[in-house]
Amino acid sequence: MNHSRTVILIRHGMTQGNIERRYIGRTDQPLSGEGIALLREKRVPPCDLLFCSPMKRCMQTAEILYPGRNPILVPDLRECDFGDFEGKNHVELDGNEYYQRWIDSGGELPFPNGETAGDFKRRCVDAFADCMNAYQFTAAAFVVHGGTIMAVMERFARPERPYYDYNVANGCGFIARFKGNDMIDYSSL
């Protein structure tokens, strides 16, 4: 398929874990009151299809931003499994030898008892590609996680940039044209 389609990638709104700067992946946290209030002020582009991670924080975000829409839930678009770091922040992990090794690796070492960066990125990219290939649409929104957005953008955005260059705040993201297998003409939301 060579025609251009619009892709809207939106990171879920703020949770208590985000406020406390915790690693929240598999923990199914809801949005915080502040996160809900900030999302209610946000305007997003319309879409034909709405894809969503099945985590509460993403489903709540989708309901606020696209009220009354039934999202297509895509389990493999969920956030990384942070393993033993789950629910902790950098202060609590300070002095942990595995955490220091992970930091020193630039985030490339696997999380102890969690996912590897490669497995996580592959899962997200494959799930995104499946959505792009399985559905016809003019514009699709994906309400997902920060890590998911970074993985998708690293793989598909042109010109190419490193994973962490695509880090976005809660409730923010990117809008892009998807042509062939590339995201082009992208901008921040």
C-alpha positions as CSV (number, residue, x, y, z in Angstrom):
1,M,0.0,0.0,0.0
2,N,1.7,3.2,-1.2
3,H,-0.8,5.9,-0.4
4,S,-0.2,8.1,2.6
5,R,-2.1,7.7,5.9
6,T,-2.1,9.8,9.0
7,V,-0.8,8.2,12.2
8,I,-1.3,9.9,15.6
9,L,0.7,8.5,18.5
10,I,-0.3,9.7,21.9
11,R,1.2,8.8,25.3
12,H,-1.3,8.1,28.1
13,G,-2.0,10.8,30.6
14,M,-0.1,11.2,33.9
15,T,-0.4,8.6,36.6
16,Q,0.8,8.7,40.3
17,G,3.7,6.6,39.2
18,N,4.7,9.2,36.6
19,I,4.5,12.0,39.2
20,E,6.8,10.0,41.4
21,R,9.1,9.1,38.5
22,R,8.6,5.4,39.0
23,Y,9.2,2.6,36.4
24,I,5.6,1.6,35.7
25,G,5.2,-1.0,33.0
26,R,3.1,-4.0,33.8
27,T,1.4,-2.3,36.8
28,D,-2.1,-1.3,35.7
29,Q,-2.3,2.2,37.2
30,P,-5.2,4.5,36.5
31,L,-4.7,8.2,35.6
32,S,-4.1,10.7,38.4
33,G,-6.5,13.5,39.0
34,E,-3.9,15.9,37.6
35,G,-3.5,13.7,34.5
36,I,-7.3,13.7,33.9
37,A,-7.5,17.5,34.2
38,L,-4.6,18.0,31.8
39,L,-6.1,15.6,29.2
40,R,-9.5,17.4,29.4
41,E,-7.7,20.6,28.1
42,K,-6.0,18.8,25.2
43,R,-7.3,18.8,21.6
44,V,-6.2,16.0,19.3
45,P,-6.7,15.4,15.6
46,P,-9.7,13.2,14.6
47,C,-9.2,9.6,13.5
48,D,-11.0,6.9,11.6
49,L,-9.6,4.2,13.9
50,L,-8.5,4.2,17.5
51,F,-6.0,1.7,18.7
52,C,-5.1,1.4,22.4
53,S,-3.0,-0.5,24.9
54,P,-5.2,-2.5,27.2
55,M,-3.8,-0.8,30.3
56,K,-6.2,1.4,32.4
57,R,-4.1,4.5,31.9
58,C,-4.3,4.2,28.1
59,M,-8.0,3.2,28.0
60,Q,-8.9,6.2,30.3
61,T,-6.8,8.5,28.1
62,A,-8.5,7.3,24.9
63,E,-12.0,7.8,26.5
64,I,-11.1,11.4,27.5
65,L,-9.5,12.3,24.1
66,Y,-11.9,10.4,21.9
67,P,-15.1,10.2,23.9
68,G,-17.6,7.5,22.9
69,R,-15.2,5.7,20.6
70,N,-14.6,2.0,21.0
71,P,-10.8,1.5,20.8
72,I,-9.3,-1.6,19.3
73,L,-7.2,-3.1,22.1
74,V,-3.8,-4.3,21.1
75,P,-2.1,-6.2,24.0
76,D,1.4,-6.1,22.5
77,L,1.4,-2.2,22.5
78,R,1.7,-2.3,26.3
79,E,4.7,-0.8,28.1
80,C,7.9,-2.7,28.8
81,D,8.1,-5.2,31.7
82,F,10.6,-3.5,34.0
83,G,11.0,-6.7,36.1
84,D,12.7,-6.1,39.4
85,F,12.7,-2.3,38.8
86,E,8.9,-2.2,38.5
87,G,7.3,0.3,40.8
88,K,10.6,1.8,41.9
89,N,12.2,5.1,41.1
90,H,15.9,6.0,40.7
91,V,16.2,7.1,44.4
92,E,15.0,3.6,45.6
93,L,17.3,1.9,43.1
94,D,20.4,3.9,43.9
95,G,23.1,1.6,45.0
96,N,21.5,-1.5,43.3
97,E,24.3,-3.1,41.3
98,Y,22.0,-4.3,38.6
99,Y,20.4,-0.9,38.2
100,Q,23.8,0.7,37.9
101,R,24.8,-1.9,35.2
102,W,21.6,-1.2,33.4
103,I,22.3,2.6,33.5
104,D,25.9,2.1,32.4
105,S,24.6,0.1,29.4
106,G,22.5,3.0,28.2
107,G,19.4,1.0,28.9
108,E,20.4,-1.9,26.7
109,L,20.8,-4.6,29.3
110,P,17.7,-6.6,30.1
111,F,15.7,-5.7,33.2
112,P,16.3,-8.3,35.8
113,N,13.3,-10.7,35.6
114,G,11.8,-8.4,32.9
115,E,12.1,-7.8,29.2
116,T,15.1,-7.0,27.1
117,A,15.1,-3.8,25.2
118,G,15.3,-5.7,21.9
119,D,12.3,-8.0,22.8
120,F,10.2,-5.0,23.9
121,K,10.9,-3.0,20.8
122,R,10.3,-5.9,18.5
123,R,6.9,-6.6,20.2
124,C,5.8,-3.0,19.9
125,V,7.0,-2.6,16.3
126,D,5.4,-5.9,15.2
127,A,2.1,-5.0,16.8
128,F,2.1,-1.6,15.2
129,A,2.9,-3.1,11.8
130,D,0.1,-5.6,12.2
131,C,-2.4,-2.8,12.8
132,M,-1.1,-0.8,9.8
133,N,-1.4,-3.9,7.6
134,A,-4.7,-5.3,8.9
135,Y,-6.8,-2.2,8.7
136,Q,-7.8,0.3,6.1
137,F,-8.0,3.9,7.3
138,T,-7.2,7.5,6.5
139,A,-6.2,8.5,10.0
140,A,-5.5,6.3,13.0
141,A,-4.7,7.2,16.6
142,F,-2.7,5.0,18.9
143,V,-3.0,5.7,22.6
144,V,-0.1,3.9,24.1
145,H,3.0,4.3,26.3
146,G,6.1,6.4,26.1
147,G,8.3,3.4,25.4
148,T,6.0,2.1,22.8
149,I,6.1,5.5,21.0
150,M,9.9,5.6,21.1
151,A,10.1,2.0,19.7
152,V,7.7,2.7,16.8
153,M,9.3,6.1,16.0
154,E,12.8,4.7,16.1
155,R,11.9,2.0,13.6
156,F,9.6,3.9,11.2
157,A,10.4,7.7,11.4
158,R,12.5,9.3,8.7
159,P,15.1,10.6,9.0
160,E,16.2,8.0,11.5
161,R,17.0,9.0,15.1
162,P,17.9,7.1,18.3
163,Y,15.2,5.6,20.5
164,Y,15.5,8.2,23.4
165,D,15.2,11.1,20.9
166,Y,11.4,10.3,20.7
167,N,10.7,10.6,24.5
168,V,7.5,12.6,25.0
169,A,5.6,13.9,28.1
170,N,2.4,12.4,29.2
171,G,-0.5,13.3,27.0
172,C,1.8,14.3,24.2
173,G,3.1,12.5,21.1
174,F,3.5,12.7,17.3
175,I,1.4,13.1,14.2
176,A,2.9,11.7,11.0
177,R,2.2,10.7,7.4
178,F,2.8,7.0,7.0
179,K,3.8,6.1,3.5
180,G,5.1,2.7,2.4
181,N,7.0,1.6,5.5
182,D,8.1,5.1,6.7
183,M,6.8,7.8,8.9
184,I,7.5,11.1,7.2
185,D,6.6,14.7,7.9
186,Y,6.1,14.1,11.6
187,S,5.6,16.7,14.2
188,S,5.0,16.9,17.9
189,L,1.4,17.0,19.2
